[in-house]
XYZ file of C-alpha atoms in Angstrom:
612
model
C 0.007 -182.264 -41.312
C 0.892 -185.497 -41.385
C 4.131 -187.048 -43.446
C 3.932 -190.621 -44.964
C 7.282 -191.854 -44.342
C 9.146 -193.740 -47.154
C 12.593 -195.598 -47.011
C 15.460 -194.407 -49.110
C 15.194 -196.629 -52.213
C 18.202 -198.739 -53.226
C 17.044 -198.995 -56.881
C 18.998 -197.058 -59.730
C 16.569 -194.981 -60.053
C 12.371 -194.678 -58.590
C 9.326 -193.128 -58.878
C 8.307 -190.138 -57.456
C 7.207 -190.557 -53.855
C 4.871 -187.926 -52.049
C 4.983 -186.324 -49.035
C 3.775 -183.174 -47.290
C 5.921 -181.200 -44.987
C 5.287 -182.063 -41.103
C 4.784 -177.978 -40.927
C 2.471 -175.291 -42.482
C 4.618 -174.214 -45.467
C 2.514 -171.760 -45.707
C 3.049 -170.461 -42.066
C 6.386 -170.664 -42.705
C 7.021 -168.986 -45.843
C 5.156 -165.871 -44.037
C 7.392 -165.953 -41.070
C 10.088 -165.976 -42.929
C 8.691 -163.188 -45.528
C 7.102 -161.037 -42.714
C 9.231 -161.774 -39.646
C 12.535 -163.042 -40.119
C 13.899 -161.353 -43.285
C 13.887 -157.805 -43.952
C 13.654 -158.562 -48.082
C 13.119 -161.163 -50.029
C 16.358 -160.542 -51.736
C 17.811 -162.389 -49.081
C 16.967 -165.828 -50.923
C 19.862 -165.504 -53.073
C 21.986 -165.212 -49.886
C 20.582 -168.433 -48.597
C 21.284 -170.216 -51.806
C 25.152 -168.816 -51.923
C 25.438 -169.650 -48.478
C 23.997 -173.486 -49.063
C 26.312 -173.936 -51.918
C 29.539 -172.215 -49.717
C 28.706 -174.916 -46.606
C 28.250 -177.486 -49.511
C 32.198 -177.130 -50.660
C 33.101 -176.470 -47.636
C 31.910 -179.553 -45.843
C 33.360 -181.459 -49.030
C 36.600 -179.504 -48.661
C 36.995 -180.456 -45.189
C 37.533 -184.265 -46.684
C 38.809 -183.395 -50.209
C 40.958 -180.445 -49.982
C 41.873 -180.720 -53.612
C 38.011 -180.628 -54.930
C 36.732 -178.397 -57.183
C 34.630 -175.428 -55.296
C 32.639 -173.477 -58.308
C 29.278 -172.304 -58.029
C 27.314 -171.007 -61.427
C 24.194 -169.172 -61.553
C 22.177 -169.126 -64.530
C 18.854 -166.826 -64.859
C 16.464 -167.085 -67.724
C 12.933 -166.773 -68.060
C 11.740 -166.608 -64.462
C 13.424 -168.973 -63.548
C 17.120 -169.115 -61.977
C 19.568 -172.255 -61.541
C 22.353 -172.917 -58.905
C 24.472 -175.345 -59.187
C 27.562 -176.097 -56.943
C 30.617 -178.651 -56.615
C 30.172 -179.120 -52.799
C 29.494 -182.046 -50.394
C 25.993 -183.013 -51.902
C 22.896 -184.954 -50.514
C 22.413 -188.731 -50.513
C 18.462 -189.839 -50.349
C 18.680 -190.438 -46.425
C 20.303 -187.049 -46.219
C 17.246 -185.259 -47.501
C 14.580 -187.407 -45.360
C 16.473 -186.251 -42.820
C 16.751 -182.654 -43.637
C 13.090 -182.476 -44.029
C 12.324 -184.633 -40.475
C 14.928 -181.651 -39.111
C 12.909 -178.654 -40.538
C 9.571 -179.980 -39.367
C 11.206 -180.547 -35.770
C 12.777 -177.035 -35.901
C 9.737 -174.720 -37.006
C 8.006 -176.635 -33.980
C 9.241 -174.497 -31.368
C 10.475 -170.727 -31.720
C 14.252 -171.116 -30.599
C 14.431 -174.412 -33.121
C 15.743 -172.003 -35.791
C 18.624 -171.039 -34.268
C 19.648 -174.288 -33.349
C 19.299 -176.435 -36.869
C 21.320 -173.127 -38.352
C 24.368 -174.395 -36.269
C 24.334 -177.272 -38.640
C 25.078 -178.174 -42.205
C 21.783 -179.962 -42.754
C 19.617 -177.391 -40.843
C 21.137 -174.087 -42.874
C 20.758 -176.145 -46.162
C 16.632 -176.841 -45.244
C 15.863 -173.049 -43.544
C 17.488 -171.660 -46.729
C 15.597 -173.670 -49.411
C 12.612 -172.955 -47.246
C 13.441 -168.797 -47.818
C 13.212 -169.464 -51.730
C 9.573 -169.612 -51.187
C 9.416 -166.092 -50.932
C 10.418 -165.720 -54.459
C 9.406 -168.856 -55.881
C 6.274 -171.075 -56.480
C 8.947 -174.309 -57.320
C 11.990 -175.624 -55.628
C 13.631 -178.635 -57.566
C 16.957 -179.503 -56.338
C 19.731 -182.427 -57.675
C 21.836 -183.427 -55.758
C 24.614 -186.182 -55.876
C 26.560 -187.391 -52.427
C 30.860 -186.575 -52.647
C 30.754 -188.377 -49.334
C 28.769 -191.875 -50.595
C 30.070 -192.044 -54.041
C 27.938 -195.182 -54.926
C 24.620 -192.863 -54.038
C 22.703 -192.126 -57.411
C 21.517 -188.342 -57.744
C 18.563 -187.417 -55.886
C 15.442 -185.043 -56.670
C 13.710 -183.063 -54.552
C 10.912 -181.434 -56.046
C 8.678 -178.929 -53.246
C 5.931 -176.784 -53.843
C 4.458 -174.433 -51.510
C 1.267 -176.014 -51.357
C 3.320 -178.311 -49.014
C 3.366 -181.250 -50.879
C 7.129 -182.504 -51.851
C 8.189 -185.885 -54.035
C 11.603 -187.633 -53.891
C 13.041 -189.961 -56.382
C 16.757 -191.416 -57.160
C 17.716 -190.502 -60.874
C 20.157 -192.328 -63.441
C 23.641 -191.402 -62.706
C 23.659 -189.512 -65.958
C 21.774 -186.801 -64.598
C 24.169 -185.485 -61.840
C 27.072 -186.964 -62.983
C 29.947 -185.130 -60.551
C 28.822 -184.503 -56.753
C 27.382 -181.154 -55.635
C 23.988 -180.010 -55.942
C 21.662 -177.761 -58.348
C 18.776 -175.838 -57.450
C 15.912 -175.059 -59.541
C 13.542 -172.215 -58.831
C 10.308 -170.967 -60.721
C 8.981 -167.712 -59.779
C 6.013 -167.236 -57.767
C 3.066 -165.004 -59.067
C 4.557 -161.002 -58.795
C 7.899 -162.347 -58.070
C 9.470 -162.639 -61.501
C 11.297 -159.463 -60.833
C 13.531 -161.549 -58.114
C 14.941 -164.091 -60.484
C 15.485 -161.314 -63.592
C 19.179 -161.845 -64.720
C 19.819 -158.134 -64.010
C 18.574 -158.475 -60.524
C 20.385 -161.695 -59.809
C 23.847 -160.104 -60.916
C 23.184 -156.985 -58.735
C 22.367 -159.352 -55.589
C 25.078 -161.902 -56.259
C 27.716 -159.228 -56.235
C 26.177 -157.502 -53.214
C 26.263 -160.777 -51.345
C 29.250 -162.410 -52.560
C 31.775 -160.380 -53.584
C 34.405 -162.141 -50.851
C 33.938 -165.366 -50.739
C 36.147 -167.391 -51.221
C 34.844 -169.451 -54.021
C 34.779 -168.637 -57.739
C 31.008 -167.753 -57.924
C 30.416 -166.512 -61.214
C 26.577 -165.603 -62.598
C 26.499 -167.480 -66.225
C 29.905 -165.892 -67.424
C 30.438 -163.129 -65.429
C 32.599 -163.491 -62.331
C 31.000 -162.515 -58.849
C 33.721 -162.249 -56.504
C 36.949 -159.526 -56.405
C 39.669 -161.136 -54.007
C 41.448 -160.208 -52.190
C 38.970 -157.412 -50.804
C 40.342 -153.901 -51.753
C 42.093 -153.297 -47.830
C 43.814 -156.045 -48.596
C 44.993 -155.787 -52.222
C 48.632 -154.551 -52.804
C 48.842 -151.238 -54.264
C 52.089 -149.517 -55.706
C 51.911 -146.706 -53.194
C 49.786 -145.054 -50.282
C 48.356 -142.729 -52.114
C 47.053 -145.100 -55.035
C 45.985 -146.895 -52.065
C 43.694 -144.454 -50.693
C 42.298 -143.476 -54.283
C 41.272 -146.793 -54.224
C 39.508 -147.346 -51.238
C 37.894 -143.726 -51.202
C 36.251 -145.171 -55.326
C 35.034 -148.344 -53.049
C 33.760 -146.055 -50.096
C 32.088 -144.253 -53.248
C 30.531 -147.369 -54.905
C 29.602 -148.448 -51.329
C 28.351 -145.707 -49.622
C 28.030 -142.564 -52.111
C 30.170 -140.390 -50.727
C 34.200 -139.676 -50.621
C 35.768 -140.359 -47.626
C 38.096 -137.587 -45.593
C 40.192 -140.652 -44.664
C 40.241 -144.242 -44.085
C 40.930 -145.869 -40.661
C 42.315 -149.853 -41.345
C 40.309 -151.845 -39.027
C 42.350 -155.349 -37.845
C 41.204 -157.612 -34.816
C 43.011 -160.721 -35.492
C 42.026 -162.548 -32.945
C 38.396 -162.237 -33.948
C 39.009 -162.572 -37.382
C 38.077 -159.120 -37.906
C 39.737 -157.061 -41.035
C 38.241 -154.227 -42.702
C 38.205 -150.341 -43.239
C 36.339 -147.522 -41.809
C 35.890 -144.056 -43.901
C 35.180 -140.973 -41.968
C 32.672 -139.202 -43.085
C 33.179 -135.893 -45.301
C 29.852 -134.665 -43.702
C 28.767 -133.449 -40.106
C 25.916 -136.029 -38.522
C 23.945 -135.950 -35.554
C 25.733 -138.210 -32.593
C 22.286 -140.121 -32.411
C 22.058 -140.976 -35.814
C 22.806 -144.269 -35.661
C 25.423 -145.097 -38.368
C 24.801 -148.380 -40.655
C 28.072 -150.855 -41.399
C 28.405 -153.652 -43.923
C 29.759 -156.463 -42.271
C 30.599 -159.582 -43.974
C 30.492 -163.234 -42.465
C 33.295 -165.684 -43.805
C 33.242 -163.509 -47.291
C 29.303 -163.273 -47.514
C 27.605 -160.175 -46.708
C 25.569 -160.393 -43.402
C 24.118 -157.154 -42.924
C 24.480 -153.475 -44.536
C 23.084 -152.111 -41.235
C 25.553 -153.233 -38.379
C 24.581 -150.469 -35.827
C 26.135 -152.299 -32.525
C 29.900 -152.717 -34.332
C 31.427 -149.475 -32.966
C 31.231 -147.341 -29.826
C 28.164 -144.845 -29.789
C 31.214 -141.661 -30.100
C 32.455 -143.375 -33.546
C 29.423 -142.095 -34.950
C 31.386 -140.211 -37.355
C 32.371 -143.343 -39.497
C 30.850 -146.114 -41.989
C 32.629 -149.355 -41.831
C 33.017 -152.438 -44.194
C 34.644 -155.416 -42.603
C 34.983 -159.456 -43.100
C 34.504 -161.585 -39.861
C 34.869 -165.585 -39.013
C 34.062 -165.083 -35.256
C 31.401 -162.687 -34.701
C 27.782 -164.381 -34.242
C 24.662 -163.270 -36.773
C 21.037 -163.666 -35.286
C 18.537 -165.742 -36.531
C 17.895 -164.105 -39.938
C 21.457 -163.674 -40.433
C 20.695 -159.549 -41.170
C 22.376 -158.840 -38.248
C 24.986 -159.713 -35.114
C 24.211 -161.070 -31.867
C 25.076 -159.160 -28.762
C 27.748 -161.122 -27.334
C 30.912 -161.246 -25.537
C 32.553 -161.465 -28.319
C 30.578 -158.318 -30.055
C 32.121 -156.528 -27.010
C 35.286 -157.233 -27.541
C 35.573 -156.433 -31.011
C 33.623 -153.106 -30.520
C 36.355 -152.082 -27.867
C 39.215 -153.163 -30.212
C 37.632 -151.211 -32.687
C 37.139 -148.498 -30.512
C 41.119 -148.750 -29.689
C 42.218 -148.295 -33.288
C 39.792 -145.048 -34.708
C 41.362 -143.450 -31.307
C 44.947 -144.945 -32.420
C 44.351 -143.178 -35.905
C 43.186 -139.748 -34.043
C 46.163 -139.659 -32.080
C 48.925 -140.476 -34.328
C 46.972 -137.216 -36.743
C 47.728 -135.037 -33.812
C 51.320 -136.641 -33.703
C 51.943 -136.330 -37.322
C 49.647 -134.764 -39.163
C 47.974 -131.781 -37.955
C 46.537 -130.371 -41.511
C 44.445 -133.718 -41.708
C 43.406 -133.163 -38.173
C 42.298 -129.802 -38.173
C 40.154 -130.652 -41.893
C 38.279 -133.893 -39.604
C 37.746 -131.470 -36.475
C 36.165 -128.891 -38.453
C 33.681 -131.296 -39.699
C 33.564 -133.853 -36.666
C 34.572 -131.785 -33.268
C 31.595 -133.028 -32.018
C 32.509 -136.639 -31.900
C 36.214 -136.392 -30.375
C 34.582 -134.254 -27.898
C 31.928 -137.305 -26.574
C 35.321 -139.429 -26.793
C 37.443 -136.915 -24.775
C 34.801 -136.421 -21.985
C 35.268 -140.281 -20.739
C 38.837 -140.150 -21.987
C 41.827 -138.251 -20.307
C 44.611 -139.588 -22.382
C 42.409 -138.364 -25.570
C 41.070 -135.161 -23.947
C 45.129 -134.227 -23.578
C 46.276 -135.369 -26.935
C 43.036 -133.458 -28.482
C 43.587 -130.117 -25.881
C 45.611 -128.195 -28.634
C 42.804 -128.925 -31.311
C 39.757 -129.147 -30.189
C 37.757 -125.369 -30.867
C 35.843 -124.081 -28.135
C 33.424 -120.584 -28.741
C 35.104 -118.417 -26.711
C 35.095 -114.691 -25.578
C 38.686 -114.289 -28.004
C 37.503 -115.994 -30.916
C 37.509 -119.758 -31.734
C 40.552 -121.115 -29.953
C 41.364 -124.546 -28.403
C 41.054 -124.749 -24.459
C 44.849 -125.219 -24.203
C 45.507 -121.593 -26.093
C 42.457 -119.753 -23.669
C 44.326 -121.032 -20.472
C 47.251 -119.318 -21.350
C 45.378 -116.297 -22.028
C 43.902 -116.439 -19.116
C 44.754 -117.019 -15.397
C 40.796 -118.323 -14.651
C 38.514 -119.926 -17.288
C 35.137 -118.746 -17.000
C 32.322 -120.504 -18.520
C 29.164 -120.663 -18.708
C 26.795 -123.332 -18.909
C 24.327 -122.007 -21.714
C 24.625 -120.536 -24.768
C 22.047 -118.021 -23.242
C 24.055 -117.271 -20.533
C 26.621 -116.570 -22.857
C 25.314 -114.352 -25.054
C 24.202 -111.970 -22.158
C 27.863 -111.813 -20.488
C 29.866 -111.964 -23.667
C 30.289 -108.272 -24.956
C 30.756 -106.883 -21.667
C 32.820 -109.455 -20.260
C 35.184 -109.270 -23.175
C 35.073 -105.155 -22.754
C 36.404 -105.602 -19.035
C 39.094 -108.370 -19.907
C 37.258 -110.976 -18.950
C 37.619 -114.508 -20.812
C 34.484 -116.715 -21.324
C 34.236 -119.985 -22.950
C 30.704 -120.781 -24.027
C 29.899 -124.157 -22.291
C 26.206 -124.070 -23.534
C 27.252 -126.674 -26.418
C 26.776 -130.203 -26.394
C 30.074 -131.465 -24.547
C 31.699 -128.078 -23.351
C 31.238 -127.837 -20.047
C 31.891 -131.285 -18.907
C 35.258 -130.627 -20.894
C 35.729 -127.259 -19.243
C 35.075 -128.431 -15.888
C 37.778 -131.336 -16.550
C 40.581 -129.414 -18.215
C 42.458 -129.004 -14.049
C 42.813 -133.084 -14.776
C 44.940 -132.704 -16.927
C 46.163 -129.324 -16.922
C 47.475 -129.094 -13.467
C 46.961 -125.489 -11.783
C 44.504 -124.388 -14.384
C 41.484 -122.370 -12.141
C 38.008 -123.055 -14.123
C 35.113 -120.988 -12.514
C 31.444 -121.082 -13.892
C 30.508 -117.604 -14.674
C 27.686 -115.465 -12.473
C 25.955 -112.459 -12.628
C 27.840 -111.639 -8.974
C 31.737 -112.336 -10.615
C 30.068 -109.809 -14.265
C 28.970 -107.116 -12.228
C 32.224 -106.799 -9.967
C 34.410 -106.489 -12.721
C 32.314 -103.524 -13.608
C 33.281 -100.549 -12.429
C 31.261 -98.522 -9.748
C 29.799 -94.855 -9.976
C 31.064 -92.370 -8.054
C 29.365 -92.553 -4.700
C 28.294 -88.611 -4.965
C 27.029 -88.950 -8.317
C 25.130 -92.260 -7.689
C 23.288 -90.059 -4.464
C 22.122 -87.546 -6.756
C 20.538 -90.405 -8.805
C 18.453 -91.741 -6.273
C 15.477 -90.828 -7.447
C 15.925 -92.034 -10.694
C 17.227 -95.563 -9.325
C 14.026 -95.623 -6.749
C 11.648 -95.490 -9.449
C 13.119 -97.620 -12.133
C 13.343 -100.295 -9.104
C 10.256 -99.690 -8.171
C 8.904 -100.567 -11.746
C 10.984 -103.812 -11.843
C 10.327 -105.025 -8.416
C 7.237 -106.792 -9.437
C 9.349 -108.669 -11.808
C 11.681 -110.102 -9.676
C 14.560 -107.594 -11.192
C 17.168 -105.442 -9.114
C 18.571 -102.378 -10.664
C 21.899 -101.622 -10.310
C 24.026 -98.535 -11.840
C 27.649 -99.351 -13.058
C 30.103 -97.909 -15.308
C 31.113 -100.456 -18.401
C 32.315 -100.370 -22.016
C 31.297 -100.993 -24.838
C 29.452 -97.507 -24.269
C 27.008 -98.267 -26.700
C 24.903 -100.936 -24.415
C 22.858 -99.031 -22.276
C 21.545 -102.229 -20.286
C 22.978 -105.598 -19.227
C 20.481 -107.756 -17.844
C 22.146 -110.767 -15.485
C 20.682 -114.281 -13.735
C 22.042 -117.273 -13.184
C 20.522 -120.012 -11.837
C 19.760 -119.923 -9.221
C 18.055 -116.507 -9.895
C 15.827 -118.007 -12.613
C 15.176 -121.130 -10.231
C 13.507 -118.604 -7.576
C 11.837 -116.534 -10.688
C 10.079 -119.624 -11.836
C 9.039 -120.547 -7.978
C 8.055 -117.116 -7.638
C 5.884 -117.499 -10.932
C 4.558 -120.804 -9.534
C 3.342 -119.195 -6.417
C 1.410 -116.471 -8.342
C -0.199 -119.011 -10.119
C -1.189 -121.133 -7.629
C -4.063 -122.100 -5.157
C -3.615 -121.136 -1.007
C -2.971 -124.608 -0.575
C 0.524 -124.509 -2.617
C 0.937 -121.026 -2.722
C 1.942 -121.771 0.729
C 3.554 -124.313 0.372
C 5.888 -122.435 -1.831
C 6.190 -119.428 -0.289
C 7.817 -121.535 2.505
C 10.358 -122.426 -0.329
C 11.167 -119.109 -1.018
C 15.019 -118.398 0.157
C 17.693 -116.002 -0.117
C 18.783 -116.574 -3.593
C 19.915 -113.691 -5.833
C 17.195 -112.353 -8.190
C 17.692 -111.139 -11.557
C 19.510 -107.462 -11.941
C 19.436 -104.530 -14.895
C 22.929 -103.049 -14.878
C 22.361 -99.362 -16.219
C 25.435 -98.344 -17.690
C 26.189 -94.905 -16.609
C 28.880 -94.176 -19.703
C 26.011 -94.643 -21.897
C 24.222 -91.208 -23.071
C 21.173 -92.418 -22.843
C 21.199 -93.385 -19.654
C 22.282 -90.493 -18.366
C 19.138 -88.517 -20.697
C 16.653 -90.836 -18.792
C 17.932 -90.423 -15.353
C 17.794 -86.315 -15.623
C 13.886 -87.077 -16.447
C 11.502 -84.856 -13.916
C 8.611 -87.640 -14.382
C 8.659 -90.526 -11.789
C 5.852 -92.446 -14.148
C 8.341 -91.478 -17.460
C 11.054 -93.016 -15.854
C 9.018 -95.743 -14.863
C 8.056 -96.589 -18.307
C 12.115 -96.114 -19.915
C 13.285 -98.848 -17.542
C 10.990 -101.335 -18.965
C 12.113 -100.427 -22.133
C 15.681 -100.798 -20.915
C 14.975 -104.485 -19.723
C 13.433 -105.171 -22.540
C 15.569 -104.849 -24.423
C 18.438 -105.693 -22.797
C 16.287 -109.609 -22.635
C 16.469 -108.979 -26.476
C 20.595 -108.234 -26.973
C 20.995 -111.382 -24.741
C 17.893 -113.570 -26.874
C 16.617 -114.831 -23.817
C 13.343 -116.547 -23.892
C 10.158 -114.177 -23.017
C 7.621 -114.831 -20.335
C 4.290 -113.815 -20.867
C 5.283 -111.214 -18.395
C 7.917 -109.780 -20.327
C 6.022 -109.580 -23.669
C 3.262 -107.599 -21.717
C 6.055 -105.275 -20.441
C 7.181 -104.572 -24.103
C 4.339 -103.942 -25.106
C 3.126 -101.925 -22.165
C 6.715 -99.780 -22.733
C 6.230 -99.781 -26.095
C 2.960 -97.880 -26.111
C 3.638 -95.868 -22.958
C 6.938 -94.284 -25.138
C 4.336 -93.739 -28.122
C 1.579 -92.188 -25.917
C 4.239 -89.748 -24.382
C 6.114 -88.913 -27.833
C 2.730 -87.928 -29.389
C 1.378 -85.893 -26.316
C 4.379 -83.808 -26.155
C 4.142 -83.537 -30.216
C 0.288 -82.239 -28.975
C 1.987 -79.986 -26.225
C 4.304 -78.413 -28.417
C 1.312 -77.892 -31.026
């Protein structure tokens, strides 16, 4: 639309002179409603913020001037009135000629934001969310022969501005009048304007006080003197309660002084998933920017909530969040720097506080101590590790044992686990998130430990072998429990193991399930890539039963006369040996259960008819 330009009057006082915005107000207000902010709420941040730059900018001039702001709700309807800088006549024709430049072109808004003129017009413009009616009085600290000046806006568009007697604005600074918009009363409530001025401002710097009750707590509470450490952690942890809800293990000071940075993280009490991403409250210059920082720390810190105050780091647009910037960098690294400071000096000096945060948070030092060395040897006495001797740390299973075995699933594990442990074998289960890679690098920095991934090969020569005359008069038994298994890609093998009561160990690796799942690929296929995978088909080991000879079972099957009976046992045997080690089933291997399962059943009940 177009604006009908007037000059500033130099009368005492003049009429009303109108004007519509250069923009669509209405466009506007539902960017900013639908686009830019996340909640209406945030119009009471605008307005602190307006009135903050206000005695600021007069500050910067007049160090000794007054720097209150008052808010006053009533009615549906909310005042704020401020001792800062003010607005001259001229000031607000050019406010408005910047906001109808600005909202012109997209990256406009950042630009009039880096301004005291442009911040003061974007954030009258976000009380249209709330309101129908923006009215603001203002009187110039910088042109002390200005009289007061009235802006009165609605969001039709339409605006009028007038000089006033000096009588009513008699002291610079400005006030702002707001009338609530239909269904927005809720916004200006009293209730609801004490609950948002205390969110926002609780650390600026200015008294800020919502008709008599006071808005701001300085100095924050990681800065307050306390008589002791330990009344200074019940503090903080009753602030990380009112905050957050929950009561900190610890708290972590945060300090970046060259970015202005000072704050407080609190570790959670409470395991969370490493890609949850964690929400911080960071505050700009005292007012609060965002309660859902998720770019402040490094992706491992997942395991903390932080509240900080910043003068350096840059918000976006919508000031409800940072920018990512050189500078955000930086301060995430130092950041970074001091939780790992904090975990080191608990190994140093405090193990009982250590070991309470790893048995909630192992998970988290681990990610750290996989990209970090230093921290993967200060953390080597603490961090637990599922192992074939219990829970114990990977510095306590090296001395244990001359060669760390691992494996790299939890399947894997579970198959090798009792029998390994029977022969004196010692197993760490790698199959957890982390593990391995922290296995694999404990030689860095552990010089002349041996770490070996664990194979079906290195299991079944640690068991020991059957007498070679005893394993010939067997080889019947063997030829026709292979013979059963040969279709699924399973050796059998006869060994001698404890714990006596397994009868079966079945053992793959890798490679043996790679060539299983080719061979399964092949069965399934057309000529065209059956061929083309049978070419692919190598020498890799294939899957083996190890039939424990020690177990009296075993030895009850393989004096069984019946070829097809002995046939129909080992499938039991491998089935349930995939069972004991809760290895996934193929369709294959649910048939063969089933198949066993009813072959056993059929034989039971015609030797129960036999007998009859």
């Amino acid at each position: 639309m177009d604006s009908q330009t007037s000059q500033p009057s130099q009368a005492p006082h003049s009429p009303p002179s109108p004007h519509t915005f250069q923009v669509d107000l209405r466009g506007l207000v539902d960017l900013l409603s639908h686009h830019l902010y996340s909640s209406p709420k945030v119009y009471l941040r605008e307005l602190l913020q307006n009135a903050v730059d206000a005695i600021t900018a007069r500050r910067a001039t007049e160090p000794d001037a007054p720097a209150r702001i008052r808010l006053y709700a009533e009615g549906g309807a909310l005042r704020v009135e401020d001792t800062g800088v003010g607005l001259t006549e001229a000031d607000v024709h050019d406010l408005l000629a910047t906001i109808g430049r600005s909202s012109k072109r997209a990256e406009g808004l950042q630009e009039v934001r880096s301004d005291f003129l442009g911040q003061f017009g974007i954030g009258l413009l976000a009380c249209f969310v709330v309101a129908g009616r923006i009215r603001v009085v203002s009187r110039s600290a910088r042109t002390p022969g200005a009289p007061p000046v009235e802006w009165t806006a609605s969001d039709d568009g339409s605006y009028t501005v007038r000089t006033l007697p000096d009588a009513e604005r008699p002291e610079p600074g400005t006030t702002v009048h707001l009338v609530a918009r239909a269904g927005s009363a809720e916004w200006l409530a009293p209730a609801r304007v004490v609950a948002l001025a205390r969110d926002f401002g609780s650390l600026l710097p200015y008294d800020v006080r919502v008709g008599d009750e006071a808005v701001t707590d300085l100095p924050a509470p990681w800065d307050r003197p306390y008589p002791g450490p330990a009344a200074r952690r019940v503090a903080l942890a009753r602030h990380c309660h009112d905050l957050f809800g929950f009561t900190p293990l610890d708290t972590i000071d945060l300090s970046v002084p060259l970015a202005g940075v000072r704050g407080v993280a609190y570790v959670l009490p409470s395991a969370v998933s490493p890609a949850r991403r964690a929400g911080h409250r960071v505050h700009l210059k005292g007012m609060l920017l965002t309660e859902r920082a998720e770019q402040l720390l490094p992706d491992w810190a997942f395991f903390v909530r932080c509240v900080l105050d910043t003068d350096s780091l840059r918000p976006t647009a919508s000031r409800e969040a940072l920018y990512e910037d050189e500078t955000l960098a930086g301060v995430r690294e130092a950041l970074g720097e001091r939780i790992r400071a904090w975990l080191t000096g608990l190994a140093a000096g405090d193990p009982e506080r250590l070991a309470a945060f790893l048995a909630v948070h192992h998970l988290g030092v681990k990610s750290l101590a996989r990209h970090d060395r230093e921290m993967l040897r200060t953390m080597l006495p603490w961090l637990p590790f599922e192992t074939t001797d219990g829970r114990l740390s990977l510095e306590e299973f090296a001395q244990r044992h001359p060669v760390v075995h691992f494996t790299r699933t939890v399947e894997e594990y579970r198959q090798v686990a009792p029998i390994a442990s029977a022969q004196g074998i010692g197993v760490v289960n790698g199959g957890y998130t982390y593990d391995s890679e922290l296995v694999e690098a404990l030689p860095s920095v552990r010089p002349g430990t041996v770490v070996a991934e664990l194979d079906a090969e290195t299991v079944t020569a640690h068991l020991d072998a059957v007498d070679p005359a005893e394993e010939l008069a067997l080889s019947g038994f063997l030829a026709a429990a292979r013979a059963r298994l040969d279709p699924l890609g399973c050796d059998v093998v006869l060994r001698a193991f404890h714990p006596l009561s397994v009868p079966a160990l079945h053992l793959d690796d890798r490679d043996a399930r790679h060539e299983q799942a080719r061979a399964d690929a092949e069965e399934r296929a057309d000529d065209l890539w059956a061929g083309i995978l049978g070419s692919l088909r190598g020498g890799a080991p294939r899957a083996r039963l190890v039939l424990n000879h020690l177990n009296p079972l075993v030895r009850r099957i393989s004096a069984l006369p019946d070829a097809e009976l002995i046939g129909t046992a080992a499938e039991s045997l491998y089935g349930q040996a995939l069972l004991m080690a809760q290895r996934p089933l193929r369709p294959a291997d649910s048939a063969l259960l089933n198949r066993a399962f009813i072959g056993l059943l059929e034989w039971a009940t015609h030797s129960e008819d036999g007998r009859a």
